[in-house]
mmCIF file of C-alpha atoms in Angstrom:
data_model
loop_
_atom_site.group_PDB
_atom_site.id
_atom_site.type_symbol
_atom_site.label_atom_id
_atom_site.label_comp_id
_atom_site.label_asym_id
_atom_site.label_seq_id
_atom_site.Cartn_x
_atom_site.Cartn_y
_atom_site.Cartn_z
ATOM 1 C CA MET A 1 48.672 79.930 68.030
ATOM 2 C CA ASP A 2 52.304 78.863 67.586
ATOM 3 C CA ALA A 3 54.574 78.052 70.490
ATOM 4 C CA ASN A 4 56.782 81.183 70.121
ATOM 5 C CA LYS A 5 53.822 83.554 70.214
ATOM 6 C CA LYS A 6 52.375 81.775 73.227
ATOM 7 C CA ALA A 7 55.734 82.004 75.019
ATOM 8 C CA ARG A 8 55.952 85.747 74.291
ATOM 9 C CA ILE A 9 52.444 86.265 75.670
ATOM 10 C CA ASN A 10 53.326 84.306 78.828
ATOM 11 C CA ARG A 11 56.499 86.380 79.306
ATOM 12 C CA LEU A 12 54.518 89.566 78.820
ATOM 13 C CA ILE A 13 51.943 88.460 81.406
ATOM 14 C CA ARG A 14 54.661 87.545 83.938
ATOM 15 C CA HIS A 15 56.446 90.834 83.293
ATOM 16 C CA THR A 16 53.203 92.793 83.769
ATOM 17 C CA ILE A 17 52.420 90.982 87.021
ATOM 18 C CA MET A 18 55.939 91.647 88.298
ATOM 19 C CA ILE A 19 55.664 95.361 87.436
ATOM 20 C CA VAL A 20 52.327 95.599 89.260
ATOM 21 C CA ILE A 21 53.694 93.860 92.358
ATOM 22 C CA LEU A 22 56.793 96.086 92.402
ATOM 23 C CA ALA A 23 54.635 99.182 91.953
ATOM 24 C CA VAL A 24 52.474 98.170 94.922
ATOM 25 C CA LEU A 25 55.557 97.535 97.077
ATOM 26 C CA LEU A 26 57.054 100.874 96.002
ATOM 27 C CA PHE A 27 53.847 102.638 96.995
ATOM 28 C CA CYS A 28 53.831 100.912 100.393
ATOM 29 C CA PHE A 29 57.402 102.033 101.088
ATOM 30 C CA ILE A 30 57.072 105.571 99.693
ATOM 31 C CA PHE A 31 53.654 106.429 101.163
ATOM 32 C CA PRO A 32 54.863 107.088 104.753
ATOM 33 C CA PHE A 33 57.560 109.459 103.461
ATOM 34 C CA TYR A 34 54.997 111.177 101.261
ATOM 35 C CA MET A 35 52.700 111.668 104.266
ATOM 36 C CA VAL A 36 55.514 113.188 106.307
ATOM 37 C CA ILE A 37 56.550 115.593 103.556
ATOM 38 C CA ILE A 38 53.055 116.898 102.740
ATOM 39 C CA ASN A 39 51.961 117.213 106.379
ATOM 40 C CA VAL A 40 55.075 118.806 107.823
ATOM 41 C CA PHE A 41 54.044 122.119 106.233
ATOM 42 C CA LYS A 42 50.530 122.125 107.759
ATOM 43 C CA VAL A 43 49.106 123.252 111.075
ATOM 44 C CA LYS A 44 47.861 120.624 113.525
ATOM 45 C CA SER A 45 44.156 120.992 112.637
ATOM 46 C CA ASP A 46 44.867 120.500 108.925
ATOM 47 C CA ILE A 47 46.970 117.403 109.595
ATOM 48 C CA VAL A 48 44.119 115.845 111.573
ATOM 49 C CA GLY A 49 41.322 117.019 109.260
ATOM 50 C CA GLN A 50 43.001 116.722 105.834
ATOM 51 C CA PRO A 51 46.007 114.402 106.104
ATOM 52 C CA LEU A 52 46.026 113.530 102.383
ATOM 53 C CA ALA A 53 45.667 117.072 101.065
ATOM 54 C CA LEU A 54 48.763 118.683 99.565
ATOM 55 C CA ILE A 55 47.959 122.024 101.209
ATOM 56 C CA GLY A 56 45.642 122.476 104.195
ATOM 57 C CA LYS A 57 42.926 125.091 104.687
ATOM 58 C CA HIS A 58 45.298 127.298 106.642
ATOM 59 C CA GLY A 59 47.867 127.215 103.856
ATOM 60 C CA PHE A 60 51.578 126.526 103.803
ATOM 61 C CA THR A 61 53.582 127.034 107.017
ATOM 62 C CA LEU A 62 57.162 126.585 108.193
ATOM 63 C CA ALA A 63 56.356 127.174 111.849
ATOM 64 C CA ASN A 64 56.697 123.476 112.752
ATOM 65 C CA PHE A 65 60.453 123.454 112.168
ATOM 66 C CA PRO A 66 61.616 126.146 114.635
ATOM 67 C CA LYS A 67 59.148 124.902 117.247
ATOM 68 C CA ALA A 68 60.329 121.321 116.878
ATOM 69 C CA MET A 69 63.993 122.325 116.964
ATOM 70 C CA GLU A 70 63.489 124.357 120.126
ATOM 71 C CA LYS A 71 61.431 121.758 121.962
ATOM 72 C CA MET A 72 63.697 118.796 121.209
ATOM 73 C CA LYS A 73 66.932 120.840 121.589
ATOM 74 C CA PHE A 74 67.775 119.838 118.054
ATOM 75 C CA TRP A 75 71.336 121.078 117.770
ATOM 76 C CA GLN A 76 72.382 119.396 121.012
ATOM 77 C CA SER A 77 70.775 116.113 119.967
ATOM 78 C CA PHE A 78 72.142 116.500 116.443
ATOM 79 C CA GLY A 79 75.662 116.962 117.791
ATOM 80 C CA ASN A 80 75.356 113.864 119.965
ATOM 81 C CA SER A 81 74.079 111.807 117.026
ATOM 82 C CA VAL A 82 76.873 113.045 114.743
ATOM 83 C CA ILE A 83 79.604 112.250 117.288
ATOM 84 C CA ILE A 84 78.264 108.806 118.132
ATOM 85 C CA THR A 85 77.434 107.796 114.550
ATOM 86 C CA THR A 86 80.696 109.080 113.065
ATOM 87 C CA LEU A 87 83.031 107.543 115.634
ATOM 88 C CA ALA A 88 81.153 104.229 115.801
ATOM 89 C CA THR A 89 81.156 103.927 111.996
ATOM 90 C CA ILE A 90 84.876 104.757 111.686
ATOM 91 C CA PHE A 91 85.881 102.306 114.422
ATOM 92 C CA THR A 92 83.669 99.589 112.918
ATOM 93 C CA ILE A 93 85.242 100.001 109.464
ATOM 94 C CA LEU A 94 88.808 100.059 110.764
ATOM 95 C CA LEU A 95 88.513 97.152 113.204
ATOM 96 C CA SER A 96 86.401 94.906 110.946
ATOM 97 C CA SER A 97 88.605 95.419 107.874
ATOM 98 C CA MET A 98 91.770 94.616 109.834
ATOM 99 C CA THR A 99 90.130 91.602 111.473
ATOM 100 C CA ALA A 100 88.916 90.279 108.115
ATOM 101 C CA PHE A 101 92.383 90.754 106.598
ATOM 102 C CA VAL A 102 94.116 88.845 109.389
ATOM 103 C CA ILE A 103 91.603 85.989 109.289
ATOM 104 C CA GLN A 104 91.597 85.711 105.488
ATOM 105 C CA ARG A 105 95.342 85.930 104.893
ATOM 106 C CA ASN A 106 96.440 83.633 107.738
ATOM 107 C CA ASN A 107 95.586 79.962 107.780
ATOM 108 C CA TRP A 108 95.100 79.915 111.545
ATOM 109 C CA LYS A 109 92.686 77.462 113.089
ATOM 110 C CA PHE A 110 91.992 79.942 115.873
ATOM 111 C CA GLY A 111 91.131 82.602 113.287
ATOM 112 C CA LYS A 112 88.653 80.292 111.578
ATOM 113 C CA ILE A 113 87.004 79.503 114.910
ATOM 114 C CA VAL A 114 86.719 83.221 115.725
ATOM 115 C CA PHE A 115 85.203 83.902 112.302
ATOM 116 C CA VAL A 116 82.624 81.125 112.733
ATOM 117 C CA LEU A 117 81.717 82.458 116.188
ATOM 118 C CA MET A 118 81.318 85.953 114.780
ATOM 119 C CA ILE A 119 78.986 84.676 112.064
ATOM 120 C CA ALA A 120 77.004 82.682 114.631
ATOM 121 C CA SER A 121 76.644 85.742 116.868
ATOM 122 C CA MET A 122 74.774 87.553 114.098
ATOM 123 C CA VAL A 123 71.656 85.439 114.730
ATOM 124 C CA ILE A 124 71.418 86.373 118.423
ATOM 125 C CA PRO A 125 68.603 88.918 118.951
ATOM 126 C CA PHE A 126 69.589 92.099 120.748
ATOM 127 C CA GLN A 127 66.586 91.741 123.077
ATOM 128 C CA VAL A 128 68.211 88.627 124.577
ATOM 129 C CA LEU A 129 71.256 90.664 125.620
ATOM 130 C CA MET A 130 69.419 93.834 126.564
ATOM 131 C CA ILE A 131 68.831 93.285 130.294
ATOM 132 C CA PRO A 132 72.204 91.588 131.048
ATOM 133 C CA LEU A 133 73.964 94.384 129.146
ATOM 134 C CA VAL A 134 72.368 97.138 131.202
ATOM 135 C CA SER A 135 72.891 95.206 134.437
ATOM 136 C CA LEU A 136 76.562 94.608 133.669
ATOM 137 C CA TYR A 137 77.568 98.050 132.443
ATOM 138 C CA GLY A 138 75.218 99.970 134.722
ATOM 139 C CA GLY A 139 75.011 97.942 137.912
ATOM 140 C CA ILE A 140 78.529 96.508 138.063
ATOM 141 C CA PHE A 141 80.779 98.839 136.064
ATOM 142 C CA GLY A 142 78.649 101.979 136.414
ATOM 143 C CA ILE A 143 79.657 103.360 133.008
ATOM 144 C CA LEU A 144 76.249 104.096 131.511
ATOM 145 C CA ASN A 145 75.322 107.678 130.566
ATOM 146 C CA HIS A 146 78.480 108.120 128.502
ATOM 147 C CA ARG A 147 78.805 108.544 124.748
ATOM 148 C CA ALA A 148 81.908 106.341 124.755
ATOM 149 C CA THR A 149 79.917 103.451 126.220
ATOM 150 C CA LEU A 150 77.293 103.702 123.479
ATOM 151 C CA ILE A 151 79.989 103.935 120.792
ATOM 152 C CA PHE A 152 81.677 100.848 122.226
ATOM 153 C CA MET A 153 78.405 98.909 122.182
ATOM 154 C CA HIS A 154 77.544 100.006 118.644
ATOM 155 C CA VAL A 155 80.926 98.844 117.396
ATOM 156 C CA GLY A 156 80.618 95.530 119.218
ATOM 157 C CA PHE A 157 77.197 94.721 117.803
ATOM 158 C CA SER A 158 78.098 95.713 114.226
ATOM 159 C CA LEU A 159 81.571 94.185 114.021
ATOM 160 C CA SER A 160 80.490 90.680 112.983
ATOM 161 C CA MET A 161 78.484 91.700 109.914
ATOM 162 C CA ALA A 162 81.141 94.181 108.769
ATOM 163 C CA THR A 163 83.911 91.584 109.189
ATOM 164 C CA PHE A 164 81.870 89.094 107.165
ATOM 165 C CA MET A 165 81.487 91.608 104.311
ATOM 166 C CA PHE A 166 85.176 92.616 104.318
ATOM 167 C CA HIS A 167 86.251 88.973 104.501
ATOM 168 C CA GLY A 168 84.362 88.121 101.315
ATOM 169 C CA SER A 169 85.590 91.243 99.550
ATOM 170 C CA ILE A 170 89.249 90.589 100.388
ATOM 171 C CA LYS A 171 88.929 86.940 99.360
ATOM 172 C CA THR A 172 87.513 87.618 95.889
ATOM 173 C CA ASN A 173 88.637 91.124 94.942
ATOM 174 C CA VAL A 174 92.136 91.573 96.360
ATOM 175 C CA PRO A 175 94.715 89.377 94.552
ATOM 176 C CA ILE A 176 97.425 87.927 96.751
ATOM 177 C CA SER A 177 99.913 88.759 93.984
ATOM 178 C CA LEU A 178 99.537 92.454 94.799
ATOM 179 C CA GLU A 179 100.476 91.825 98.414
ATOM 180 C CA GLU A 180 103.407 89.645 97.387
ATOM 181 C CA ALA A 181 104.655 92.383 95.059
ATOM 182 C CA ALA A 182 104.371 94.919 97.876
ATOM 183 C CA ARG A 183 106.394 92.701 100.216
ATOM 184 C CA ILE A 184 109.075 92.266 97.535
ATOM 185 C CA ASP A 185 109.255 96.064 97.302
ATOM 186 C CA GLY A 186 109.932 96.215 101.027
ATOM 187 C CA CYS A 187 106.479 96.963 102.476
ATOM 188 C CA SER A 188 105.665 95.621 105.912
ATOM 189 C CA ARG A 189 102.426 93.781 106.584
ATOM 190 C CA TRP A 190 100.995 96.962 108.101
ATOM 191 C CA GLN A 191 102.002 99.062 105.059
ATOM 192 C CA THR A 192 100.658 96.427 102.674
ATOM 193 C CA PHE A 193 97.246 96.559 104.279
ATOM 194 C CA TRP A 194 96.936 100.355 104.367
ATOM 195 C CA MET A 195 98.587 101.117 101.021
ATOM 196 C CA ILE A 196 97.428 98.161 98.895
ATOM 197 C CA VAL A 197 94.481 96.295 100.408
ATOM 198 C CA PHE A 198 92.462 99.009 102.151
ATOM 199 C CA PRO A 199 92.158 101.312 99.078
ATOM 200 C CA LEU A 200 90.808 98.371 97.049
ATOM 201 C CA LEU A 201 88.003 97.896 99.594
ATOM 202 C CA LYS A 202 86.389 101.272 98.796
ATOM 203 C CA PRO A 203 83.015 99.817 97.599
ATOM 204 C CA THR A 204 82.719 97.625 100.691
ATOM 205 C CA ILE A 205 83.800 100.501 102.937
ATOM 206 C CA ALA A 206 81.050 102.693 101.470
ATOM 207 C CA THR A 207 78.476 99.918 101.886
ATOM 208 C CA VAL A 208 79.422 99.227 105.505
ATOM 209 C CA ALA A 209 79.499 102.966 106.196
ATOM 210 C CA ILE A 210 75.984 103.620 104.909
ATOM 211 C CA ILE A 211 74.463 100.483 106.487
ATOM 212 C CA ASP A 212 76.019 101.072 109.895
ATOM 213 C CA ALA A 213 75.592 104.851 109.851
ATOM 214 C CA MET A 214 71.874 104.427 109.143
ATOM 215 C CA ALA A 215 71.592 101.849 111.919
ATOM 216 C CA PHE A 216 73.457 103.990 114.457
ATOM 217 C CA TRP A 217 71.685 107.206 113.498
ATOM 218 C CA ASN A 218 68.170 105.718 113.649
ATOM 219 C CA ASP A 219 68.687 103.443 116.655
ATOM 220 C CA TYR A 220 66.333 104.149 119.532
ATOM 221 C CA LEU A 221 66.401 101.085 121.788
ATOM 222 C CA LEU A 222 70.106 100.874 122.681
ATOM 223 C CA PRO A 223 70.633 104.645 123.226
ATOM 224 C CA SER A 224 67.483 104.762 125.360
ATOM 225 C CA LEU A 225 69.019 102.097 127.610
ATOM 226 C CA VAL A 226 72.488 103.639 127.788
ATOM 227 C CA LEU A 227 71.833 107.394 127.768
ATOM 228 C CA GLY A 228 69.689 108.588 130.656
ATOM 229 C CA ARG A 229 70.693 112.255 130.818
ATOM 230 C CA LYS A 230 68.846 114.643 128.495
ATOM 231 C CA GLU A 231 72.018 116.429 127.449
ATOM 232 C CA LEU A 232 73.258 113.152 125.940
ATOM 233 C CA TYR A 233 70.083 112.321 123.982
ATOM 234 C CA THR A 234 70.424 111.435 120.317
ATOM 235 C CA ILE A 235 67.805 112.592 117.803
ATOM 236 C CA PRO A 236 65.605 109.435 117.948
ATOM 237 C CA ILE A 237 65.375 109.698 121.749
ATOM 238 C CA ALA A 238 64.826 113.473 121.659
ATOM 239 C CA THR A 239 61.718 113.033 119.485
ATOM 240 C CA LYS A 240 59.865 111.353 122.357
ATOM 241 C CA VAL A 241 59.252 114.781 123.925
ATOM 242 C CA PHE A 242 56.507 115.286 121.313
ATOM 243 C CA TYR A 243 54.508 112.286 122.504
ATOM 244 C CA GLY A 244 52.280 113.297 125.386
ATOM 245 C CA THR A 245 49.942 111.236 127.540
ATOM 246 C CA TYR A 246 46.783 112.960 126.314
ATOM 247 C CA SER A 247 47.800 114.796 123.145
ATOM 248 C CA THR A 248 50.383 114.630 120.382
ATOM 249 C CA ASP A 249 51.376 117.434 118.011
ATOM 250 C CA MET A 250 51.790 115.611 114.708
ATOM 251 C CA GLY A 251 53.184 118.672 112.956
ATOM 252 C CA LEU A 252 56.122 118.909 115.347
ATOM 253 C CA ILE A 253 56.678 115.150 115.193
ATOM 254 C CA MET A 254 56.838 115.172 111.399
ATOM 255 C CA ALA A 255 59.154 118.186 111.393
ATOM 256 C CA ALA A 256 61.464 116.340 113.803
ATOM 257 C CA LEU A 257 61.322 113.180 111.668
ATOM 258 C CA LEU A 258 62.197 115.119 108.527
ATOM 259 C CA LEU A 259 65.095 116.862 110.268
ATOM 260 C CA ALA A 260 66.318 113.476 111.495
ATOM 261 C CA MET A 261 66.098 111.940 108.020
ATOM 262 C CA LEU A 262 67.935 114.641 106.079
ATOM 263 C CA PRO A 263 71.563 113.991 107.199
ATOM 264 C CA ILE A 264 71.452 110.247 106.593
ATOM 265 C CA LEU A 265 69.572 110.800 103.300
ATOM 266 C CA ILE A 266 72.315 113.156 102.101
ATOM 267 C CA LEU A 267 74.959 110.580 103.072
ATOM 268 C CA TYR A 268 73.119 107.900 101.122
ATOM 269 C CA ILE A 269 72.884 110.102 98.019
ATOM 270 C CA PHE A 270 76.663 110.591 98.026
ATOM 271 C CA LEU A 271 77.458 106.899 98.590
ATOM 272 C CA GLN A 272 74.652 105.175 96.682
ATOM 273 C CA ARG A 273 76.783 104.400 93.630
ATOM 274 C CA TYR A 274 78.974 102.176 95.792
ATOM 275 C CA ILE A 275 76.125 100.253 97.456
ATOM 276 C CA VAL A 276 75.401 97.598 94.815
ATOM 277 C CA GLU A 277 79.079 97.188 94.002
ATOM 278 C CA GLY A 278 79.921 96.775 97.660
ATOM 279 C CA VAL A 279 77.140 94.298 98.402
ATOM 280 C CA THR A 280 78.212 92.084 95.467
ATOM 281 C CA ALA A 281 81.935 92.502 96.114
ATOM 282 C CA GLY A 282 82.062 89.376 98.225
ATOM 283 C CA ALA A 283 80.055 87.241 95.806
ATOM 284 C CA VAL A 284 81.614 84.215 94.176
ATOM 285 C CA LYS A 285 82.681 85.017 90.616
#
């Protein structure tokens, strides 16, 4: 057997192994979603008795959705989630992009120190700050149980990563010559950012939007600490009404999970073409 044929066989073997591994990983990730989708249209007895069957003995049913929506007060929780996620995402994008622009385009020592501290803060686990955060904002300031407080916290925790992504994107994808030309034409620094720089950050904006929106929408721990009143519950917190001490209605839980997934899934479908471009926008060329 010549060397070229042996090399082709080795490449084929490696390629086959890689395909098998990826297929197994894909199955592991997709299987929970598959279970939710096929079981959400079954009654409780069929979910327990035949969880893997496409259709249960009692047939196809849509009864889980109205029951789940009524029990969890879906539209109230949905409205809270939309308000909190939308405002927190918008503020994160605006503040982080402006911060990254100032740090990148000004050779300030203070700016470099701030940027390093922001990067370092990304490795701090939220659980370390959890109890002091609640004690400070609840015990001292008394401003828990407000949507604005949760929005403020979401923005604070997500600002470092977003600034890091915008910083890399501005450094590699926004030529300084464009800003210099804008200044020659009479644009102020503020106009240069909004009219020249910000539109060029569209891929990174979409990436930050989908990453942060998914994080804010699906977050359970922080809202459960901040929001104590039921009328302020977001969708992840509202789903806990289906978990009882002695029994759990899996049909209602899966209906609630599917309803919670749909908005963020639709957002991802619309923005997915920007994801890869945005993630690589800050890479070194």
